[in-house]
PDB file of C-alpha atoms and ligand atoms in Angstrom:
ATOM      1  CA  MET A  16     133.343 102.887 109.358  1.00 91.00           C
ATOM      2  CA  LYS A  17     131.859 100.206 111.577  1.00 96.00           C
ATOM      3  CA  MET A  18     132.766 100.657 115.244  1.00 98.00           C
ATOM      4  CA  THR A  19     134.734  98.076 117.249  1.00 98.00           C
ATOM      5  CA  VAL A  20     134.715  97.647 121.025  1.00 98.00           C
ATOM      6  CA  VAL A  21     137.294  95.311 122.535  1.00 99.00           C
ATOM      7  CA  GLY A  22     137.412  94.203 126.173  1.00 98.00           C
ATOM      8  CA  ASN A  23     140.928  93.456 127.408  1.00 98.00           C
ATOM      9  CA  TRP A  24     140.459  91.421 130.579  1.00 98.00           C
ATOM     10  CA  LYS A  25     144.208  91.315 131.245  1.00 98.00           C
ATOM     11  CA  MET A  26     145.151  88.825 134.016  1.00 98.00           C
ATOM     12  CA  ASN A  27     141.745  88.788 135.705  1.00 98.00           C
ATOM     13  CA  LEU A  28     138.806  86.457 136.463  1.00 98.00           C
ATOM     14  CA  ALA A  29     138.491  82.713 137.012  1.00 98.00           C
ATOM     15  CA  GLN A  30     136.412  80.001 135.313  1.00 98.00           C
ATOM     16  CA  ASN A  31     133.143  80.853 137.074  1.00 98.00           C
ATOM     17  CA  SER A  32     133.463  84.616 137.061  1.00 98.00           C
ATOM     18  CA  ALA A  33     134.405  84.573 133.357  1.00 98.00           C
ATOM     19  CA  ARG A  34     131.327  82.532 132.465  1.00 98.00           C
ATOM     20  CA  GLU A  35     129.156  84.800 134.574  1.00 98.00           C
ATOM     21  CA  LEU A  36     130.533  87.954 132.965  1.00 98.00           C
ATOM     22  CA  VAL A  37     129.999  86.775 129.392  1.00 98.00           C
ATOM     23  CA  ARG A  38     126.503  85.464 130.125  1.00 98.00           C
ATOM     24  CA  SER A  39     125.577  88.750 131.811  1.00 98.00           C
ATOM     25  CA  LEU A  40     126.932  90.737 128.880  1.00 98.00           C
ATOM     26  CA  ALA A  41     124.814  88.697 126.486  1.00 98.00           C
ATOM     27  CA  GLN A  42     121.766  89.219 128.689  1.00 98.00           C
ATOM     28  CA  ALA A  43     122.441  92.949 128.705  1.00 98.00           C
ATOM     29  CA  GLY A  44     122.282  92.928 124.905  1.00 97.00           C
ATOM     30  CA  VAL A  45     126.018  93.232 124.260  1.00 98.00           C
ATOM     31  CA  LYS A  46     126.575  91.774 120.821  1.00 98.00           C
ATOM     32  CA  SER A  47     127.927  92.585 117.395  1.00 98.00           C
ATOM     33  CA  ASP A  48     125.492  93.988 114.860  1.00 97.00           C
ATOM     34  CA  ASN A  49     125.566  96.193 111.769  1.00 96.00           C
ATOM     35  CA  ALA A  50     126.953  99.120 113.745  1.00 97.00           C
ATOM     36  CA  VAL A  51     129.497  97.569 116.080  1.00 98.00           C
ATOM     37  CA  ASP A  52     131.804  94.568 116.448  1.00 98.00           C
ATOM     38  CA  VAL A  53     132.207  93.308 120.028  1.00 98.00           C
ATOM     39  CA  ILE A  54     135.288  91.332 121.058  1.00 98.00           C
ATOM     40  CA  VAL A  55     136.411  90.084 124.481  1.00 98.00           C
ATOM     41  CA  CYS A  56     140.006  89.078 125.198  1.00 99.00           C
ATOM     42  CA  PRO A  57     140.241  86.756 128.218  1.00 98.00           C
ATOM     43  CA  PRO A  58     143.496  85.316 129.535  1.00 98.00           C
ATOM     44  CA  TYR A  59     144.660  82.082 127.882  1.00 98.00           C
ATOM     45  CA  THR A  60     143.139  79.680 130.406  1.00 98.00           C
ATOM     46  CA  LEU A  61     139.686  81.243 129.991  1.00 98.00           C
ATOM     47  CA  LEU A  62     139.595  81.282 126.182  1.00 98.00           C
ATOM     48  CA  GLY A  63     138.187  77.752 125.912  1.00 98.00           C
ATOM     49  CA  THR A  64     135.728  78.450 128.729  1.00 98.00           C
ATOM     50  CA  VAL A  65     134.320  81.487 126.942  1.00 98.00           C
ATOM     51  CA  ALA A  66     134.389  79.781 123.532  1.00 98.00           C
ATOM     52  CA  ASP A  67     132.437  76.804 124.927  1.00 98.00           C
ATOM     53  CA  LEU A  68     129.577  79.114 125.894  1.00 98.00           C
ATOM     54  CA  GLN A  69     129.071  79.816 122.179  1.00 96.00           C
ATOM     55  CA  ILE A  70     127.604  83.244 122.819  1.00 97.00           C
ATOM     56  CA  GLU A  71     126.429  84.699 119.550  1.00 96.00           C
ATOM     57  CA  GLY A  72     127.784  88.100 118.635  1.00 98.00           C
ATOM     58  CA  ILE A  73     130.703  88.240 121.058  1.00 98.00           C
ATOM     59  CA  ALA A  74     133.945  87.363 119.283  1.00 98.00           C
ATOM     60  CA  ILE A  75     136.971  86.130 121.180  1.00 98.00           C
ATOM     61  CA  GLY A  76     140.517  87.420 121.072  1.00 98.00           C
ATOM     62  CA  ALA A  77     143.736  86.549 122.892  1.00 99.00           C
ATOM     63  CA  GLN A  78     146.057  89.031 124.564  1.00 98.00           C
ATOM     64  CA  ASN A  79     149.249  87.833 122.885  1.00 98.00           C
ATOM     65  CA  CYS A  80     150.684  85.061 120.730  1.00 98.00           C
ATOM     66  CA  HIS A  81     154.089  83.803 119.581  1.00 98.00           C
ATOM     67  CA  HIS A  82     155.551  84.620 116.167  1.00 98.00           C
ATOM     68  CA  ALA A  83     156.204  80.961 115.246  1.00 98.00           C
ATOM     69  CA  ALA A  84     153.674  78.225 114.474  1.00 98.00           C
ATOM     70  CA  LYS A  85     155.145  75.624 116.817  1.00 98.00           C
ATOM     71  CA  GLY A  86     158.376  74.344 118.263  1.00 98.00           C
ATOM     72  CA  ALA A  87     160.704  74.624 121.220  1.00 98.00           C
ATOM     73  CA  PHE A  88     159.304  77.774 122.809  1.00 98.00           C
ATOM     74  CA  THR A  89     158.557  76.856 126.410  1.00 98.00           C
ATOM     75  CA  GLY A  90     155.624  78.714 127.890  1.00 98.00           C
ATOM     76  CA  GLU A  91     154.462  80.192 124.584  1.00 98.00           C
ATOM     77  CA  ILE A  92     151.156  79.897 122.690  1.00 98.00           C
ATOM     78  CA  SER A  93     150.907  80.049 118.895  1.00 98.00           C
ATOM     79  CA  ALA A  94     148.328  81.746 116.713  1.00 98.00           C
ATOM     80  CA  GLU A  95     147.357  78.310 115.366  1.00 98.00           C
ATOM     81  CA  MET A  96     146.498  77.150 118.878  1.00 98.00           C
ATOM     82  CA  LEU A  97     144.378  80.228 119.423  1.00 98.00           C
ATOM     83  CA  VAL A  98     142.471  79.717 116.183  1.00 98.00           C
ATOM     84  CA  GLU A  99     141.825  76.117 117.152  1.00 98.00           C
ATOM     85  CA  ILE A 100     140.297  77.138 120.467  1.00 98.00           C
ATOM     86  CA  GLY A 101     137.978  79.672 118.831  1.00 98.00           C
ATOM     87  CA  CYS A 102     139.862  82.984 118.741  1.00 98.00           C
ATOM     88  CA  ARG A 103     139.487  85.371 115.826  1.00 98.00           C
ATOM     89  CA  TYR A 104     141.567  88.260 117.122  1.00 99.00           C
ATOM     90  CA  VAL A 105     144.782  88.833 119.053  1.00 99.00           C
ATOM     91  CA  ILE A 106     146.034  91.922 120.862  1.00 99.00           C
ATOM     92  CA  LEU A 107     149.710  92.515 120.039  1.00 98.00           C
ATOM     93  CA  GLY A 108     152.227  94.976 121.450  1.00 98.00           C
ATOM     94  CA  HIS A 109     150.246  96.062 124.476  1.00 98.00           C
ATOM     95  CA  SER A 110     152.360  98.525 126.464  1.00 98.00           C
ATOM     96  CA  GLU A 111     152.309  96.205 129.478  1.00 98.00           C
ATOM     97  CA  ARG A 112     154.054  93.532 127.353  1.00 98.00           C
ATOM     98  CA  ARG A 113     156.438  96.079 125.823  1.00 98.00           C
ATOM     99  CA  ARG A 114     157.338  97.103 129.389  1.00 97.00           C
ATOM    100  CA  ASP A 115     157.415  93.708 131.148  1.00 98.00           C
ATOM    101  CA  GLN A 116     158.393  91.326 128.342  1.00 97.00           C
ATOM    102  CA  HIS A 117     160.534  93.855 126.461  1.00 98.00           C
ATOM    103  CA  GLU A 118     158.627  93.353 123.222  1.00 98.00           C
ATOM    104  CA  ASP A 119     159.776  95.734 120.506  1.00 98.00           C
ATOM    105  CA  ASN A 120     158.160  96.930 117.291  1.00 98.00           C
ATOM    106  CA  GLU A 121     160.096  94.534 115.103  1.00 98.00           C
ATOM    107  CA  LEU A 122     158.868  91.547 117.122  1.00 98.00           C
ATOM    108  CA  ILE A 123     155.319  92.911 117.212  1.00 98.00           C
ATOM    109  CA  GLY A 124     155.405  93.212 113.421  1.00 98.00           C
ATOM    110  CA  ARG A 125     156.600  89.618 113.084  1.00 98.00           C
ATOM    111  CA  LYS A 126     153.848  88.430 115.401  1.00 98.00           C
ATOM    112  CA  ALA A 127     151.249  90.377 113.425  1.00 98.00           C
ATOM    113  CA  HIS A 128     152.405  88.867 110.154  1.00 98.00           C
ATOM    114  CA  HIS A 129     152.278  85.330 111.460  1.00 98.00           C
ATOM    115  CA  ALA A 130     148.967  85.824 113.306  1.00 98.00           C
ATOM    116  CA  LEU A 131     147.264  87.190 110.204  1.00 98.00           C
ATOM    117  CA  GLN A 132     148.538  84.328 108.063  1.00 98.00           C
ATOM    118  CA  SER A 133     147.202  81.911 110.664  1.00 98.00           C
ATOM    119  CA  GLY A 134     143.715  83.393 110.581  1.00 98.00           C
ATOM    120  CA  LEU A 135     143.760  85.868 113.460  1.00 98.00           C
ATOM    121  CA  ARG A 136     143.141  89.572 113.029  1.00 98.00           C
ATOM    122  CA  PRO A 137     145.778  91.468 115.039  1.00 98.00           C
ATOM    123  CA  ILE A 138     144.892  94.459 117.201  1.00 99.00           C
ATOM    124  CA  ILE A 139     148.226  96.305 117.301  1.00 98.00           C
ATOM    125  CA  CYS A 140     148.827  98.712 120.193  1.00 98.00           C
ATOM    126  CA  ILE A 141     150.959 101.832 120.004  1.00 98.00           C
ATOM    127  CA  GLY A 142     151.297 104.853 122.274  1.00 98.00           C
ATOM    128  CA  GLU A 143     153.618 107.323 123.975  1.00 98.00           C
ATOM    129  CA  THR A 144     154.757 107.724 127.585  1.00 98.00           C
ATOM    130  CA  LEU A 145     153.917 110.795 129.635  1.00 97.00           C
ATOM    131  CA  GLU A 146     157.508 111.974 129.351  1.00 98.00           C
ATOM    132  CA  GLN A 147     157.438 111.685 125.562  1.00 98.00           C
ATOM    133  CA  ARG A 148     154.175 113.657 125.489  1.00 98.00           C
ATOM    134  CA  LYS A 149     155.607 116.364 127.723  1.00 98.00           C
ATOM    135  CA  ASN A 150     158.639 116.607 125.431  1.00 98.00           C
ATOM    136  CA  GLY A 151     156.390 117.122 122.412  1.00 98.00           C
ATOM    137  CA  GLU A 152     157.439 113.794 120.916  1.00 98.00           C
ATOM    138  CA  THR A 153     154.009 112.127 120.667  1.00 98.00           C
ATOM    139  CA  PHE A 154     153.664 112.258 116.889  1.00 98.00           C
ATOM    140  CA  SER A 155     157.267 111.231 116.198  1.00 98.00           C
ATOM    141  CA  VAL A 156     157.034 108.305 118.649  1.00 98.00           C
ATOM    142  CA  ILE A 157     153.786 107.099 117.072  1.00 98.00           C
ATOM    143  CA  LYS A 158     155.186 107.356 113.541  1.00 98.00           C
ATOM    144  CA  ASP A 159     158.379 105.570 114.534  1.00 98.00           C
ATOM    145  CA  GLN A 160     156.391 102.704 116.101  1.00 98.00           C
ATOM    146  CA  LEU A 161     154.248 102.420 112.978  1.00 98.00           C
ATOM    147  CA  ASP A 162     157.247 102.549 110.630  1.00 98.00           C
ATOM    148  CA  LYS A 163     159.045  99.743 112.446  1.00 98.00           C
ATOM    149  CA  ILE A 164     155.932  97.568 112.699  1.00 98.00           C
ATOM    150  CA  ILE A 165     155.122  98.093 109.008  1.00 98.00           C
ATOM    151  CA  THR A 166     158.707  97.308 107.979  1.00 98.00           C
ATOM    152  CA  SER A 167     158.565  94.076 109.924  1.00 98.00           C
ATOM    153  CA  ALA A 168     154.968  93.037 109.135  1.00 98.00           C
ATOM    154  CA  THR A 169     154.543  94.625 105.625  1.00 97.00           C
ATOM    155  CA  ALA A 170     152.034  97.325 104.668  1.00 97.00           C
ATOM    156  CA  GLU A 171     149.769  94.696 103.197  1.00 97.00           C
ATOM    157  CA  CYS A 172     149.549  92.893 106.523  1.00 97.00           C
ATOM    158  CA  VAL A 173     148.903  96.061 108.534  1.00 98.00           C
ATOM    159  CA  SER A 174     146.118  96.922 106.057  1.00 98.00           C
ATOM    160  CA  SER A 175     144.179  93.970 107.513  1.00 98.00           C
ATOM    161  CA  CYS A 176     144.879  94.811 111.159  1.00 98.00           C
ATOM    162  CA  ILE A 177     143.201  96.990 113.751  1.00 98.00           C
ATOM    163  CA  VAL A 178     145.373  99.674 115.358  1.00 98.00           C
ATOM    164  CA  ALA A 179     144.799 100.793 118.959  1.00 98.00           C
ATOM    165  CA  TYR A 180     146.216 104.105 120.143  1.00 98.00           C
ATOM    166  CA  GLU A 181     146.867 103.682 123.841  1.00 98.00           C
ATOM    167  CA  PRO A 182     148.757 106.544 125.490  1.00 98.00           C
ATOM    168  CA  ILE A 183     150.643 104.817 128.292  1.00 98.00           C
ATOM    169  CA  TRP A 184     149.844 107.589 130.775  1.00 98.00           C
ATOM    170  CA  ALA A 185     146.123 106.949 130.275  1.00 98.00           C
ATOM    171  CA  ILE A 186     146.136 103.183 130.852  1.00 97.00           C
ATOM    172  CA  GLY A 187     144.658 102.160 134.183  1.00 96.00           C
ATOM    173  CA  THR A 188     145.088 105.671 135.581  1.00 97.00           C
ATOM    174  CA  GLY A 189     141.558 107.003 135.278  1.00 96.00           C
ATOM    175  CA  LEU A 190     143.108 109.812 133.250  1.00 96.00           C
ATOM    176  CA  ALA A 191     141.786 109.231 129.750  1.00 97.00           C
ATOM    177  CA  ALA A 192     143.024 111.378 126.895  1.00 97.00           C
ATOM    178  CA  SER A 193     140.501 114.068 126.047  1.00 98.00           C
ATOM    179  CA  ALA A 194     138.577 113.568 122.834  1.00 98.00           C
ATOM    180  CA  GLU A 195     140.694 116.341 121.265  1.00 98.00           C
ATOM    181  CA  GLN A 196     143.983 114.789 122.357  1.00 98.00           C
ATOM    182  CA  ALA A 197     142.951 111.367 121.070  1.00 98.00           C
ATOM    183  CA  GLU A 198     141.545 112.653 117.797  1.00 98.00           C
ATOM    184  CA  GLU A 199     144.673 114.598 116.863  1.00 98.00           C
ATOM    185  CA  VAL A 200     146.807 111.494 117.317  1.00 98.00           C
ATOM    186  CA  HIS A 201     144.297 109.395 115.367  1.00 98.00           C
ATOM    187  CA  VAL A 202     144.506 111.882 112.506  1.00 98.00           C
ATOM    188  CA  CYS A 203     148.300 111.560 112.632  1.00 98.00           C
ATOM    189  CA  ILE A 204     148.032 107.746 112.574  1.00 98.00           C
ATOM    190  CA  ARG A 205     145.531 107.817 109.710  1.00 97.00           C
ATOM    191  CA  GLU A 206     147.746 110.100 107.616  1.00 97.00           C
ATOM    192  CA  HIS A 207     150.887 108.179 108.389  1.00 98.00           C
ATOM    193  CA  LEU A 208     149.331 104.835 107.500  1.00 97.00           C
ATOM    194  CA  LYS A 209     148.251 106.354 104.195  1.00 97.00           C
ATOM    195  CA  ALA A 210     151.767 107.649 103.549  1.00 96.00           C
ATOM    196  CA  CYS A 211     153.058 104.127 104.228  1.00 96.00           C
ATOM    197  CA  ALA A 212     150.681 102.600 101.650  1.00 94.00           C
ATOM    198  CA  VAL A 213     148.472 101.004 104.289  1.00 90.00           C
ATOM    199  CA  ALA A 214     144.800 100.776 103.339  1.00 88.00           C
ATOM    200  CA  ASP A 215     142.368 103.499 104.469  1.00 87.00           C
ATOM    201  CA  LEU A 216     140.038 101.054 106.141  1.00 90.00           C
ATOM    202  CA  VAL A 217     142.153 100.171 109.170  1.00 97.00           C
ATOM    203  CA  PRO A 218     139.960 100.719 112.257  1.00 98.00           C
ATOM    204  CA  LEU A 219     141.666 103.020 114.775  1.00 98.00           C
ATOM    205  CA  LEU A 220     140.648 102.336 118.373  1.00 98.00           C
ATOM    206  CA  TYR A 221     141.391 104.500 121.386  1.00 98.00           C
ATOM    207  CA  GLY A 222     142.405 102.838 124.660  1.00 98.00           C
ATOM    208  CA  GLY A 223     143.232 104.162 128.114  1.00 98.00           C
ATOM    209  CA  SER A 224     140.670 104.655 130.910  1.00 98.00           C
ATOM    210  CA  VAL A 225     137.654 104.438 128.603  1.00 98.00           C
ATOM    211  CA  THR A 226     134.462 104.381 130.679  1.00 98.00           C
ATOM    212  CA  ALA A 227     130.716 104.701 130.214  1.00 98.00           C
ATOM    213  CA  ASP A 228     131.138 108.408 131.003  1.00 98.00           C
ATOM    214  CA  ASN A 229     133.748 109.352 128.394  1.00 98.00           C
ATOM    215  CA  ALA A 230     133.013 106.845 125.595  1.00 98.00           C
ATOM    216  CA  ALA A 231     130.414 108.903 123.732  1.00 98.00           C
ATOM    217  CA  ALA A 232     132.659 111.984 123.504  1.00 98.00           C
ATOM    218  CA  LEU A 233     135.574 109.892 122.243  1.00 98.00           C
ATOM    219  CA  PHE A 234     133.387 108.049 119.727  1.00 98.00           C
ATOM    220  CA  ALA A 235     132.002 111.332 118.399  1.00 98.00           C
ATOM    221  CA  CYS A 236     135.448 112.018 116.887  1.00 98.00           C
ATOM    222  CA  ARG A 237     135.615 111.229 113.213  1.00 97.00           C
ATOM    223  CA  ASN A 238     138.802 109.199 113.353  1.00 97.00           C
ATOM    224  CA  ILE A 239     138.012 107.175 116.477  1.00 98.00           C
ATOM    225  CA  ASP A 240     136.486 103.903 115.319  1.00 98.00           C
ATOM    226  CA  GLY A 241     136.024 102.253 118.699  1.00 98.00           C
ATOM    227  CA  ALA A 242     137.792 101.444 121.937  1.00 98.00           C
ATOM    228  CA  LEU A 243     140.140  98.994 123.612  1.00 98.00           C
ATOM    229  CA  VAL A 244     138.751  98.815 127.124  1.00 98.00           C
ATOM    230  CA  GLY A 245     140.598  97.413 130.140  1.00 98.00           C
ATOM    231  CA  GLY A 246     139.141  97.874 133.632  1.00 98.00           C
ATOM    232  CA  ALA A 247     135.656  98.840 132.467  1.00 98.00           C
ATOM    233  CA  SER A 248     135.385  95.669 130.362  1.00 98.00           C
ATOM    234  CA  LEU A 249     135.090  93.634 133.587  1.00 98.00           C
ATOM    235  CA  LYS A 250     131.914  95.469 134.620  1.00 98.00           C
ATOM    236  CA  VAL A 251     128.707  94.553 132.846  1.00 98.00           C
ATOM    237  CA  ASP A 252     127.038  97.966 133.118  1.00 98.00           C
ATOM    238  CA  GLU A 253     130.133  99.870 132.044  1.00 98.00           C
ATOM    239  CA  PHE A 254     130.985  97.651 129.101  1.00 98.00           C
ATOM    240  CA  SER A 255     127.417  97.476 127.834  1.00 98.00           C
ATOM    241  CA  SER A 256     127.119 101.277 128.028  1.00 98.00           C
ATOM    242  CA  ILE A 257     130.338 101.646 126.038  1.00 98.00           C
ATOM    243  CA  VAL A 258     129.053  99.224 123.389  1.00 98.00           C
ATOM    244  CA  GLN A 259     125.758 101.127 123.309  1.00 98.00           C
ATOM    245  CA  ALA A 260     127.616 104.431 122.854  1.00 98.00           C
ATOM    246  CA  ALA A 261     129.490 102.899 119.908  1.00 98.00           C
ATOM    247  CA  ARG A 262     126.226 101.693 118.408  1.00 97.00           C
ATOM    248  CA  GLU A 263     124.777 105.200 118.475  1.00 96.00           C
ATOM    249  CA  VAL A 264     127.692 106.761 116.600  1.00 93.00           C
ATOM    250  CA  VAL A 265     127.159 107.916 113.051  1.00 75.00           C
ATOM    251  CA  HIS A 266     130.467 108.799 111.412  1.00 75.00           C
TER     252      HIS A 266
HETATM  253  P1  PGA B  16     142.215 100.620 130.950  1.00 81.02           P
HETATM  254  O1  PGA B  16     143.173  99.684 130.089  1.00 81.02           O
HETATM  255  O2  PGA B  16     140.918 100.778 130.188  1.00 81.02           O
HETATM  256  O3  PGA B  16     142.029  99.893 132.261  1.00 81.02           O
HETATM  257  O4  PGA B  16     142.912 101.933 131.111  1.00 81.02           O
HETATM  258  C1  PGA B  16     143.201  99.763 128.688  1.00 81.02           C
HETATM  259  C2  PGA B  16     144.194  98.800 128.136  1.00 81.02           C
HETATM  260  O5  PGA B  16     145.245  98.590 128.760  1.00 81.02           O
HETATM  261  O6  PGA B  16     143.973  98.196 127.070  1.00 81.02           O
END
C-alpha cells in the first residue's frame, strides 16, 4: 500500500512561520509521489495561507470540522468551508479533542460521514490510555472505538477513510510505541475492520512521538502504512527525514 505521512501542526505557528515552514519543506524535496502521500494540517487561520502558496505535492488537511454543513453553530467550521479553502483531508477524533472537547465516537462517526460526503477524506484517530494498556484492555478499547465509529459513520464511509492509531501515552511524550507494540495493534485494527465489512485498503497510520530516528523501524512493519506526526512535523529536517523513510519502504 502507498505510504501516507501527515503533519499535525496542532495550535502552532503564525502566518510568516507557516509560510516559511511549507516553503522549506518543498525546498527539502518533501512532496507526494508514487510511494508516499504528504499532507500538512495547519490550524484554521493558516489553511488559506498555506493553500495560497500552491505548493505542488503537499496536500492540506484541517484538524477538525463540524458535523453539519452550516447553521447556528457559533465558533464552528464546516467541511464545506474547508473544501472551499483548499483542504482535502480532515483529522477527526484526535485524543486532545476527545479529552478537551469531550468528543465521543458517535460524534466522530457523524463528522466522518459528513466530511466524506462533502469531499474531505477523514483521518480518524483512535487509541488507548496508559491505564487501559496496563490493564490489558488495549485491543478491546480499540475495537470498541471502531465499532461505535462504524455504527455512526457506516462501514462504507470508513472504507474511504484513513485510520490513525495513536496511543495516548505516546503523544507528545517522546515515548513512542515500539514497532512491535504498534504493529500488533495495527494487526488488530486491520482484522477488526475486515470483520466489520470495512474495505481492506484503509491506510493505517501510527502516531505518537514519531521522529526521524524511529520512523524507519515503524514503517518496516507490514501493517503500518505511514504516520501522523505532531511535534516533528514542525521541524523541516525531522519531517523530511520521516517522509524519506516512508518513501524507502517496500511493503
Ligand atoms: P506527537 O503528536 O508526534 O507530537 O507525539 C502526534 C499527534 O498528536 O498526532
